[in-house]
PDB file of C-alpha atoms in Angstrom:
ATOM      1  CA  ASN A  79      49.216  25.388 194.167  1.00 44.00           C
ATOM      2  CA  PHE A  80      46.610  27.121 192.111  1.00 45.00           C
ATOM      3  CA  ALA A  81      49.254  29.179 190.082  1.00 42.00           C
ATOM      4  CA  HIS A  82      49.412  26.864 187.022  1.00 44.00           C
ATOM      5  CA  PRO A  83      45.997  26.936 185.468  1.00 49.00           C
ATOM      6  CA  GLY A  84      45.586  24.856 182.345  1.00 50.00           C
ATOM      7  CA  GLU A  85      48.096  22.152 183.399  1.00 51.00           C
ATOM      8  CA  LYS A  86      46.694  18.930 182.130  1.00 66.00           C
ATOM      9  CA  ASP A  87      49.563  16.712 182.942  1.00 81.00           C
ATOM     10  CA  TYR A  88      48.839  13.923 185.439  1.00 89.00           C
ATOM     11  CA  THR A  89      51.101  14.031 188.550  1.00 90.00           C
ATOM     12  CA  TYR A  90      50.933  12.414 192.007  1.00 92.00           C
ATOM     13  CA  ILE A  91      49.340  14.794 194.440  1.00 94.00           C
ATOM     14  CA  ASP A  92      48.617  14.968 198.084  1.00 96.00           C
ATOM     15  CA  ILE A  93      44.790  15.169 198.096  1.00 97.00           C
ATOM     16  CA  ASN A  94      44.632  16.358 201.812  1.00 98.00           C
ATOM     17  CA  LYS A  95      46.947  19.338 200.873  1.00 97.00           C
ATOM     18  CA  ALA A  96      44.897  20.012 197.691  1.00 97.00           C
ATOM     19  CA  LEU A  97      41.798  20.230 199.863  1.00 98.00           C
ATOM     20  CA  ASP A  98      43.423  22.443 202.391  1.00 97.00           C
ATOM     21  CA  ASP A  99      44.689  24.671 199.689  1.00 96.00           C
ATOM     22  CA  THR A 100      41.131  24.917 198.168  1.00 96.00           C
ATOM     23  CA  ILE A 101      39.563  25.635 201.415  1.00 97.00           C
ATOM     24  CA  THR A 102      42.002  28.520 201.970  1.00 96.00           C
ATOM     25  CA  ILE A 103      41.469  29.983 198.538  1.00 94.00           C
ATOM     26  CA  CYS A 104      37.645  29.971 198.867  1.00 94.00           C
ATOM     27  CA  ARG A 105      37.505  31.059 202.504  1.00 94.00           C
ATOM     28  CA  ASN A 106      35.703  34.348 201.550  1.00 91.00           C
ATOM     29  CA  GLU A 107      32.957  32.258 200.068  1.00 89.00           C
ATOM     30  CA  TRP A 108      32.167  30.434 203.357  1.00 92.00           C
ATOM     31  CA  LYS A 109      33.612  32.349 206.315  1.00 92.00           C
ATOM     32  CA  TYR A 110      30.281  34.390 207.026  1.00 89.00           C
ATOM     33  CA  PHE A 111      28.002  31.400 206.664  1.00 87.00           C
ATOM     34  CA  ALA A 112      29.836  28.226 207.718  1.00 93.00           C
ATOM     35  CA  GLN A 113      32.715  26.611 209.560  1.00 95.00           C
ATOM     36  CA  VAL A 114      34.771  24.109 207.734  1.00 96.00           C
ATOM     37  CA  ILE A 115      35.791  20.941 209.527  1.00 97.00           C
ATOM     38  CA  THR A 116      38.249  18.506 208.043  1.00 98.00           C
ATOM     39  CA  ASP A 117      38.717  14.895 208.804  1.00 98.00           C
ATOM     40  CA  TYR A 118      41.541  13.642 206.679  1.00 98.00           C
ATOM     41  CA  ASP A 119      43.056  10.132 206.632  1.00 97.00           C
ATOM     42  CA  PRO A 120      46.757  10.949 207.641  1.00 96.00           C
ATOM     43  CA  ASP A 121      47.898   7.946 205.624  1.00 95.00           C
ATOM     44  CA  LEU A 122      46.213   8.843 202.390  1.00 96.00           C
ATOM     45  CA  PRO A 123      48.332   7.768 199.528  1.00 95.00           C
ATOM     46  CA  TYR A 124      49.157  10.225 196.758  1.00 94.00           C
ATOM     47  CA  VAL A 125      46.866  10.151 193.720  1.00 94.00           C
ATOM     48  CA  SER A 126      47.829  10.482 190.044  1.00 92.00           C
ATOM     49  CA  CYS A 127      45.511  12.996 188.543  1.00 92.00           C
ATOM     50  CA  ALA A 128      45.364  16.353 186.732  1.00 93.00           C
ATOM     51  CA  LYS A 129      45.943  18.491 189.791  1.00 93.00           C
ATOM     52  CA  ASP A 130      44.314  21.791 188.583  1.00 93.00           C
ATOM     53  CA  GLU A 131      41.282  19.947 187.350  1.00 95.00           C
ATOM     54  CA  VAL A 132      40.793  18.021 190.604  1.00 95.00           C
ATOM     55  CA  ASN A 133      41.308  21.367 192.607  1.00 95.00           C
ATOM     56  CA  GLN A 134      38.580  22.870 190.278  1.00 94.00           C
ATOM     57  CA  VAL A 135      36.207  20.177 191.345  1.00 95.00           C
ATOM     58  CA  PHE A 136      36.907  20.679 195.093  1.00 97.00           C
ATOM     59  CA  LEU A 137      36.378  24.417 194.671  1.00 94.00           C
ATOM     60  CA  ASN A 138      33.155  24.099 192.814  1.00 92.00           C
ATOM     61  CA  ILE A 139      31.618  21.666 195.323  1.00 94.00           C
ATOM     62  CA  ILE A 140      32.873  23.686 198.492  1.00 95.00           C
ATOM     63  CA  VAL A 141      31.608  26.952 196.935  1.00 91.00           C
ATOM     64  CA  ASN A 142      28.282  25.489 196.082  1.00 89.00           C
ATOM     65  CA  SER A 143      28.006  24.155 199.678  1.00 91.00           C
ATOM     66  CA  ALA A 144      28.804  27.536 201.083  1.00 91.00           C
ATOM     67  CA  GLN A 145      26.296  29.184 198.917  1.00 87.00           C
ATOM     68  CA  ALA A 146      23.540  26.713 199.766  1.00 86.00           C
ATOM     69  CA  ILE A 147      24.214  27.382 203.474  1.00 91.00           C
ATOM     70  CA  GLY A 148      24.331  31.124 202.955  1.00 86.00           C
ATOM     71  CA  GLU A 149      21.043  31.242 201.130  1.00 80.00           C
ATOM     72  CA  SER A 150      19.361  29.152 203.732  1.00 77.00           C
ATOM     73  CA  SER A 151      20.778  30.750 206.868  1.00 64.00           C
ATOM     74  CA  SER A 152      18.853  33.015 209.150  1.00 48.00           C
ATOM     75  CA  SER A 153      18.493  36.629 208.108  1.00 41.00           C
ATOM     76  CA  ASP A 154      20.462  37.880 211.161  1.00 48.00           C
ATOM     77  CA  GLY A 155      23.457  35.787 210.163  1.00 53.00           C
ATOM     78  CA  ASN A 156      23.764  34.110 213.675  1.00 60.00           C
ATOM     79  CA  GLU A 157      23.252  30.515 212.445  1.00 75.00           C
ATOM     80  CA  MET A 158      26.536  29.225 211.078  1.00 87.00           C
ATOM     81  CA  GLY A 159      26.323  26.059 208.913  1.00 92.00           C
ATOM     82  CA  THR A 160      28.990  23.383 208.647  1.00 95.00           C
ATOM     83  CA  ILE A 161      30.967  21.997 205.719  1.00 96.00           C
ATOM     84  CA  THR A 162      32.825  18.834 206.579  1.00 97.00           C
ATOM     85  CA  VAL A 163      35.493  17.568 204.188  1.00 98.00           C
ATOM     86  CA  SER A 164      36.925  14.116 204.802  1.00 98.00           C
ATOM     87  CA  THR A 165      39.186  11.677 203.124  1.00 98.00           C
ATOM     88  CA  SER A 166      39.767   7.913 203.201  1.00 97.00           C
ATOM     89  CA  TYR A 167      40.927   5.244 200.886  1.00 94.00           C
ATOM     90  CA  ASN A 168      41.000   1.573 200.112  1.00 91.00           C
ATOM     91  CA  LYS A 169      43.391  -0.425 197.840  1.00 87.00           C
ATOM     92  CA  GLU A 170      41.849   0.956 194.638  1.00 90.00           C
ATOM     93  CA  GLU A 171      40.743   4.443 195.223  1.00 94.00           C
ATOM     94  CA  VAL A 172      40.688   7.576 197.328  1.00 97.00           C
ATOM     95  CA  VAL A 173      37.297   8.737 198.622  1.00 97.00           C
ATOM     96  CA  ILE A 174      36.595  12.416 199.318  1.00 98.00           C
ATOM     97  CA  THR A 175      33.330  13.470 200.845  1.00 98.00           C
ATOM     98  CA  ILE A 176      32.145  17.044 201.144  1.00 97.00           C
ATOM     99  CA  SER A 177      29.069  17.418 203.368  1.00 97.00           C
ATOM    100  CA  ASP A 178      27.013  20.544 204.104  1.00 95.00           C
ATOM    101  CA  THR A 179      24.259  21.460 206.420  1.00 94.00           C
ATOM    102  CA  GLY A 180      22.446  23.426 203.849  1.00 91.00           C
ATOM    103  CA  PRO A 181      18.745  22.946 202.896  1.00 89.00           C
ATOM    104  CA  GLY A 182      19.319  19.867 200.668  1.00 89.00           C
ATOM    105  CA  ILE A 183      18.576  19.376 197.098  1.00 84.00           C
ATOM    106  CA  PRO A 184      14.931  19.024 196.254  1.00 85.00           C
ATOM    107  CA  GLU A 185      13.961  15.563 194.944  1.00 86.00           C
ATOM    108  CA  HIS A 186      12.462  16.887 191.706  1.00 84.00           C
ATOM    109  CA  ILE A 187      15.809  18.420 190.471  1.00 80.00           C
ATOM    110  CA  ARG A 188      18.270  15.860 191.618  1.00 79.00           C
ATOM    111  CA  ASP A 189      18.383  14.040 188.294  1.00 79.00           C
ATOM    112  CA  ARG A 190      19.463  17.350 186.585  1.00 73.00           C
ATOM    113  CA  ILE A 191      22.159  18.744 188.809  1.00 77.00           C
ATOM    114  CA  PHE A 192      24.995  17.493 186.625  1.00 75.00           C
ATOM    115  CA  ASN A 193      23.412  18.759 183.438  1.00 71.00           C
ATOM    116  CA  PRO A 194      25.157  21.669 181.602  1.00 66.00           C
ATOM    117  CA  PHE A 195      23.595  25.030 182.264  1.00 55.00           C
ATOM    118  CA  PHE A 196      21.282  23.690 185.019  1.00 55.00           C
ATOM    119  CA  THR A 197      21.151  26.105 187.999  1.00 60.00           C
ATOM    120  CA  THR A 198      18.892  26.967 190.870  1.00 57.00           C
ATOM    121  CA  LYS A 199      20.515  30.319 191.279  1.00 53.00           C
ATOM    122  CA  GLU A 200      18.770  33.531 190.084  1.00 52.00           C
ATOM    123  CA  VAL A 201      19.863  35.046 186.797  1.00 45.00           C
ATOM    124  CA  GLY A 202      23.362  36.330 186.931  1.00 45.00           C
ATOM    125  CA  LYS A 203      24.324  34.483 190.013  1.00 51.00           C
ATOM    126  CA  GLY A 204      25.410  31.137 188.477  1.00 52.00           C
ATOM    127  CA  SER A 205      26.170  29.620 185.048  1.00 51.00           C
ATOM    128  CA  GLY A 206      25.066  26.115 185.723  1.00 56.00           C
ATOM    129  CA  GLN A 207      28.533  24.775 184.767  1.00 66.00           C
ATOM    130  CA  GLY A 208      30.194  24.059 188.021  1.00 77.00           C
ATOM    131  CA  LEU A 209      28.726  20.570 188.738  1.00 85.00           C
ATOM    132  CA  TYR A 210      28.644  19.704 185.110  1.00 85.00           C
ATOM    133  CA  ILE A 211      32.388  20.395 184.814  1.00 89.00           C
ATOM    134  CA  ALA A 212      33.019  18.700 188.148  1.00 91.00           C
ATOM    135  CA  HIS A 213      31.281  15.517 186.775  1.00 92.00           C
ATOM    136  CA  ASP A 214      33.183  15.593 183.549  1.00 92.00           C
ATOM    137  CA  ILE A 215      36.452  15.964 185.226  1.00 93.00           C
ATOM    138  CA  ILE A 216      35.896  13.079 187.709  1.00 94.00           C
ATOM    139  CA  VAL A 217      33.965  10.630 185.670  1.00 93.00           C
ATOM    140  CA  GLU A 218      35.204  11.217 182.068  1.00 90.00           C
ATOM    141  CA  ARG A 219      38.750  12.425 182.572  1.00 91.00           C
ATOM    142  CA  HIS A 220      39.716  10.507 185.740  1.00 93.00           C
ATOM    143  CA  ASN A 221      37.481   7.434 185.453  1.00 93.00           C
ATOM    144  CA  GLY A 222      36.223   8.175 188.917  1.00 94.00           C
ATOM    145  CA  VAL A 223      32.859   8.527 190.488  1.00 95.00           C
ATOM    146  CA  LEU A 224      31.009  11.650 191.578  1.00 95.00           C
ATOM    147  CA  ASN A 225      27.584  11.273 193.280  1.00 95.00           C
ATOM    148  CA  PHE A 226      25.595  12.769 196.120  1.00 93.00           C
ATOM    149  CA  GLN A 227      23.033  12.060 198.792  1.00 95.00           C
ATOM    150  CA  SER A 228      20.699  14.763 199.985  1.00 92.00           C
ATOM    151  CA  GLU A 229      18.067  15.120 202.595  1.00 93.00           C
ATOM    152  CA  MET A 230      15.722  18.154 202.628  1.00 91.00           C
ATOM    153  CA  GLY A 231      16.302  20.322 205.669  1.00 89.00           C
ATOM    154  CA  LYS A 232      19.517  18.267 206.610  1.00 91.00           C
ATOM    155  CA  GLY A 233      22.027  18.933 203.911  1.00 93.00           C
ATOM    156  CA  THR A 234      23.987  17.324 201.081  1.00 94.00           C
ATOM    157  CA  THR A 235      26.956  15.025 200.878  1.00 97.00           C
ATOM    158  CA  PHE A 236      28.983  14.768 197.613  1.00 96.00           C
ATOM    159  CA  THR A 237      31.166  11.825 197.334  1.00 97.00           C
ATOM    160  CA  ILE A 238      34.208  11.795 194.892  1.00 97.00           C
ATOM    161  CA  LYS A 239      36.039   8.550 194.273  1.00 97.00           C
ATOM    162  CA  LEU A 240      39.420   8.732 192.429  1.00 96.00           C
ATOM    163  CA  PRO A 241      41.358   5.691 191.358  1.00 93.00           C
ATOM    164  CA  LEU A 242      44.808   5.778 192.891  1.00 84.00           C
ATOM    165  CA  ASP A 243      46.307   5.990 189.336  1.00 71.00           C
ATOM    166  CA  SER A 244      43.837   7.604 186.897  1.00 61.00           C
ATOM    167  CA  ARG A 245      46.287   7.503 184.053  1.00 55.00           C
ATOM    168  CA  GLN A 246      45.769   3.745 183.662  1.00 49.00           C
ATOM    169  CA  THR A 247      42.118   4.046 183.198  1.00 45.00           C
ATOM    170  CA  SER A 248      41.468   7.628 181.883  1.00 42.00           C
ATOM    171  CA  HIS A 249      39.671   8.495 178.700  1.00 41.00           C
ATOM    172  CA  LEU A 250      42.582  10.827 177.581  1.00 40.00           C
ATOM    173  CA  PRO A 251      43.940  10.426 174.222  1.00 37.00           C
ATOM    174  CA  GLY A 252      47.429   9.026 173.914  1.00 34.00           C
TER     175      GLY A 252
END
């Protein structure tokens, strides 16, 4: 499912399966630091979107969650964090939440995390593009919503809202 990079066509996809595929693909990023728990709505409708772009968003957020947990875990590695991925929907949109038990995002940087090149990682560890790209894909290309809530010492939850049919409202030319 990740084998067709650059595919920009909108197609109806199973978000639950896309999330499962992403969790599997990035397992090496989280397996030493966290357990991943899924709570999917089994009746989730398919969503019209650019599949590879939406998978990239899931990947960026899950990897960031794993890295946050990994950087904050005990030095002996015995404390595993948790990443919880859930889905739900209403008549207009699908809602995906990705929560982690990392350290949380400090208040003084929260207004910058979607800015290009903003990173809290040391030099050479991150480009500061992941959340910027995720925001662009969800908000600009799919007319959705990407936001977060964070509590220091408790973790962060990212919420993604995708219209059931992004083609009708997207900012794509044509």
